[in-house]
Amino acid sequence: MKKKILFVCLGNICRSPSAEGIMKKLVREAGLENEIEVDSAGLIGYHEGELPDPRMRSHASRRGYTLDSRSRPVRLSDFDTFDYLIGMDDRNYDELRRLAPDTDSMRKVHRMVEYSRRYAHDHVPDPYYGGTEGFELVLDLLEDACAGLLEELVTSESDNRE
């Protein structure tokens, strides 16, 4: 059964589309496109229809990632569609839990850093108002956490088959 992941940040122009792009590449490289679906959304619709921030796209491109999704707000139907709704920071996490229509939906909400393996950050910071270092840090954190998430998905899937 296909696992569906929705990455969420505030505006869906920096962190969540980066997580989406990184995860899509990891899924493709693992040959799991038919088993894992990835999308991203924001808690606000201010940037709806826009491409990710040009600075984020530039930094991601240098690492081999394509960020070409269009910003969209989180919808109530996302709680039915997705198995995981993953917030980049506590504000995203708390708001997703508040929006969740029931307890089963609340169980689908996670923090991105739950899947970190190498970094001990308690959130993925918003690089929007910062400089180059902020965008690079976000990519470092997301590469680590996406790899951890993929590892967990593959491990749990193989456990379910046994």
CSV table of C-alpha atoms in Angstrom, one decimal:
chain,number,residue,atom,x,y,z
A,1,MET,CA,0.0,0.0,0.0
A,2,LYS,CA,1.4,3.4,-1.0
A,3,LYS,CA,2.6,5.7,1.8
A,4,LYS,CA,1.7,9.4,1.3
A,5,ILE,CA,3.7,12.1,3.0
A,6,LEU,CA,2.8,15.8,3.2
A,7,PHE,CA,5.6,18.2,4.4
A,8,VAL,CA,4.3,21.4,5.9
A,9,CYS,CA,5.8,24.8,6.8
A,10,LEU,CA,4.3,28.3,7.1
A,11,GLY,CA,4.2,29.5,3.5
A,12,ASN,CA,5.2,26.5,1.5
A,13,ILE,CA,8.0,28.3,-0.3
A,14,CYS,CA,11.2,27.3,1.5
A,15,ARG,CA,11.3,24.4,3.9
A,16,SER,CA,8.4,22.1,2.9
A,17,PRO,CA,9.0,22.3,-0.9
A,18,SER,CA,12.7,21.6,-0.1
A,19,ALA,CA,11.7,18.5,1.9
A,20,GLU,CA,9.4,17.5,-0.9
A,21,GLY,CA,12.2,17.8,-3.5
A,22,ILE,CA,14.8,16.0,-1.4
A,23,MET,CA,12.4,13.2,-0.5
A,24,LYS,CA,11.3,12.7,-4.1
A,25,LYS,CA,14.9,12.4,-5.2
A,26,LEU,CA,15.6,9.8,-2.4
A,27,VAL,CA,12.5,7.9,-3.3
A,28,ARG,CA,13.3,7.9,-7.0
A,29,GLU,CA,16.9,6.7,-6.3
A,30,ALA,CA,15.6,3.9,-4.1
A,31,GLY,CA,13.1,2.9,-6.9
A,32,LEU,CA,10.1,3.4,-4.6
A,33,GLU,CA,8.1,5.8,-6.7
A,34,ASN,CA,5.2,3.4,-6.8
A,35,GLU,CA,5.3,3.0,-3.0
A,36,ILE,CA,5.8,6.5,-1.6
A,37,GLU,CA,4.1,9.7,-2.7
A,38,VAL,CA,5.3,13.1,-1.6
A,39,ASP,CA,3.7,16.6,-1.5
A,40,SER,CA,4.1,19.8,0.4
A,41,ALA,CA,1.8,22.6,1.7
A,42,GLY,CA,1.7,25.7,3.9
A,43,LEU,CA,-0.3,26.8,6.8
A,44,ILE,CA,-1.1,30.1,5.1
A,45,GLY,CA,-2.2,30.6,1.6
A,46,TYR,CA,-0.3,33.9,1.0
A,47,HIS,CA,2.0,32.4,-1.6
A,48,GLU,CA,-0.6,30.1,-3.2
A,49,GLY,CA,0.4,29.2,-6.8
A,50,GLU,CA,4.0,30.5,-6.4
A,51,LEU,CA,7.2,28.5,-7.0
A,52,PRO,CA,9.5,28.0,-4.1
A,53,ASP,CA,11.7,31.0,-3.1
A,54,PRO,CA,14.3,31.6,-5.8
A,55,ARG,CA,17.1,31.5,-3.2
A,56,MET,CA,16.0,28.2,-1.9
A,57,ARG,CA,15.7,26.8,-5.5
A,58,SER,CA,19.2,28.0,-6.2
A,59,HIS,CA,20.8,26.4,-3.2
A,60,ALA,CA,18.8,23.2,-3.7
A,61,SER,CA,19.8,23.1,-7.4
A,62,ARG,CA,23.5,23.1,-6.5
A,63,ARG,CA,22.8,19.9,-4.6
A,64,GLY,CA,21.0,18.3,-7.4
A,65,TYR,CA,17.4,18.9,-6.2
A,66,THR,CA,14.6,20.3,-8.4
A,67,LEU,CA,12.0,22.4,-6.5
A,68,ASP,CA,9.2,22.9,-8.9
A,69,SER,CA,6.0,22.5,-6.9
A,70,ARG,CA,3.6,25.3,-6.5
A,71,SER,CA,2.6,26.6,-3.1
A,72,ARG,CA,-0.7,25.6,-1.7
A,73,PRO,CA,-2.4,25.8,1.7
A,74,VAL,CA,-3.1,22.7,3.9
A,75,ARG,CA,-6.6,21.4,3.3
A,76,LEU,CA,-8.8,19.5,5.7
A,77,SER,CA,-8.9,16.7,3.1
A,78,ASP,CA,-5.1,16.3,3.5
A,79,PHE,CA,-5.8,14.5,6.8
A,80,ASP,CA,-7.7,11.8,4.8
A,81,THR,CA,-5.3,11.7,1.9
A,82,PHE,CA,-1.9,11.6,3.7
A,83,ASP,CA,-0.5,9.0,6.1
A,84,TYR,CA,2.1,11.5,7.5
A,85,LEU,CA,1.7,15.3,7.9
A,86,ILE,CA,5.2,16.5,8.9
A,87,GLY,CA,5.7,20.0,10.3
A,88,MET,CA,9.0,21.8,10.2
A,89,ASP,CA,8.8,23.4,13.6
A,90,ASP,CA,6.6,23.5,16.7
A,91,ARG,CA,4.3,26.1,15.3
A,92,ASN,CA,3.6,24.0,12.2
A,93,TYR,CA,3.2,20.9,14.4
A,94,ASP,CA,0.9,22.5,16.9
A,95,GLU,CA,-1.2,24.1,14.1
A,96,LEU,CA,-1.5,20.8,12.2
A,97,ARG,CA,-2.7,19.1,15.4
A,98,ARG,CA,-5.2,21.9,16.0
A,99,LEU,CA,-6.6,21.4,12.5
A,100,ALA,CA,-6.8,17.6,12.7
A,101,PRO,CA,-10.4,16.7,12.6
A,102,ASP,CA,-10.1,13.6,14.9
A,103,THR,CA,-7.6,11.7,17.0
A,104,ASP,CA,-6.7,9.3,14.1
A,105,SER,CA,-5.7,12.4,12.1
A,106,MET,CA,-3.7,13.8,15.0
A,107,ARG,CA,-1.6,10.6,15.1
A,108,LYS,CA,-0.5,11.4,11.5
A,109,VAL,CA,1.1,14.6,12.6
A,110,HIS,CA,4.9,14.6,13.2
A,111,ARG,CA,7.9,16.9,13.5
A,112,MET,CA,10.5,16.7,10.8
A,113,VAL,CA,13.3,16.4,13.3
A,114,GLU,CA,11.8,13.2,14.6
A,115,TYR,CA,13.6,11.5,11.7
A,116,SER,CA,17.0,13.2,12.1
A,117,ARG,CA,19.9,10.9,12.5
A,118,ARG,CA,23.0,13.2,12.6
A,119,TYR,CA,21.7,16.6,13.8
A,120,ALA,CA,20.2,17.4,17.2
A,121,HIS,CA,18.2,20.4,16.2
A,122,ASP,CA,14.7,20.7,17.8
A,123,HIS,CA,13.2,22.2,14.6
A,124,VAL,CA,14.0,23.1,11.0
A,125,PRO,CA,14.5,26.9,11.1
A,126,ASP,CA,12.8,29.2,8.5
A,127,PRO,CA,15.6,30.6,6.3
A,128,TYR,CA,13.4,33.3,4.6
A,129,TYR,CA,14.8,36.3,6.5
A,130,GLY,CA,18.3,35.0,6.8
A,131,GLY,CA,21.3,34.7,4.6
A,132,THR,CA,23.1,31.9,2.6
A,133,GLU,CA,24.0,30.0,5.8
A,134,GLY,CA,20.3,29.6,6.7
A,135,PHE,CA,19.4,28.0,3.4
A,136,GLU,CA,22.4,25.6,3.5
A,137,LEU,CA,21.5,24.6,7.1
A,138,VAL,CA,17.9,23.9,6.1
A,139,LEU,CA,19.1,21.6,3.3
A,140,ASP,CA,21.6,19.8,5.6
A,141,LEU,CA,18.8,19.2,8.2
A,142,LEU,CA,16.3,18.1,5.6
A,143,GLU,CA,18.7,15.8,3.8
A,144,ASP,CA,19.4,14.1,7.1
A,145,ALA,CA,15.7,13.9,8.2
A,146,CYS,CA,14.4,12.8,4.8
A,147,ALA,CA,17.0,9.9,4.8
A,148,GLY,CA,15.9,9.0,8.3
A,149,LEU,CA,12.2,9.1,7.3
A,150,LEU,CA,12.8,6.9,4.2
A,151,GLU,CA,14.8,4.4,6.3
A,152,GLU,CA,11.9,4.2,8.8
A,153,LEU,CA,9.3,3.8,6.0
A,154,VAL,CA,11.3,1.0,4.3
A,155,THR,CA,12.0,-0.7,7.7
A,156,SER,CA,8.3,-0.5,8.8
A,157,GLU,CA,7.2,-1.8,5.4
A,158,SER,CA,9.5,-4.8,5.5
A,159,ASP,CA,8.4,-5.5,9.1
A,160,ASN,CA,4.7,-5.5,7.9
A,161,ARG,CA,5.6,-8.0,5.2
A,162,GLU,CA,7.0,-10.5,7.7
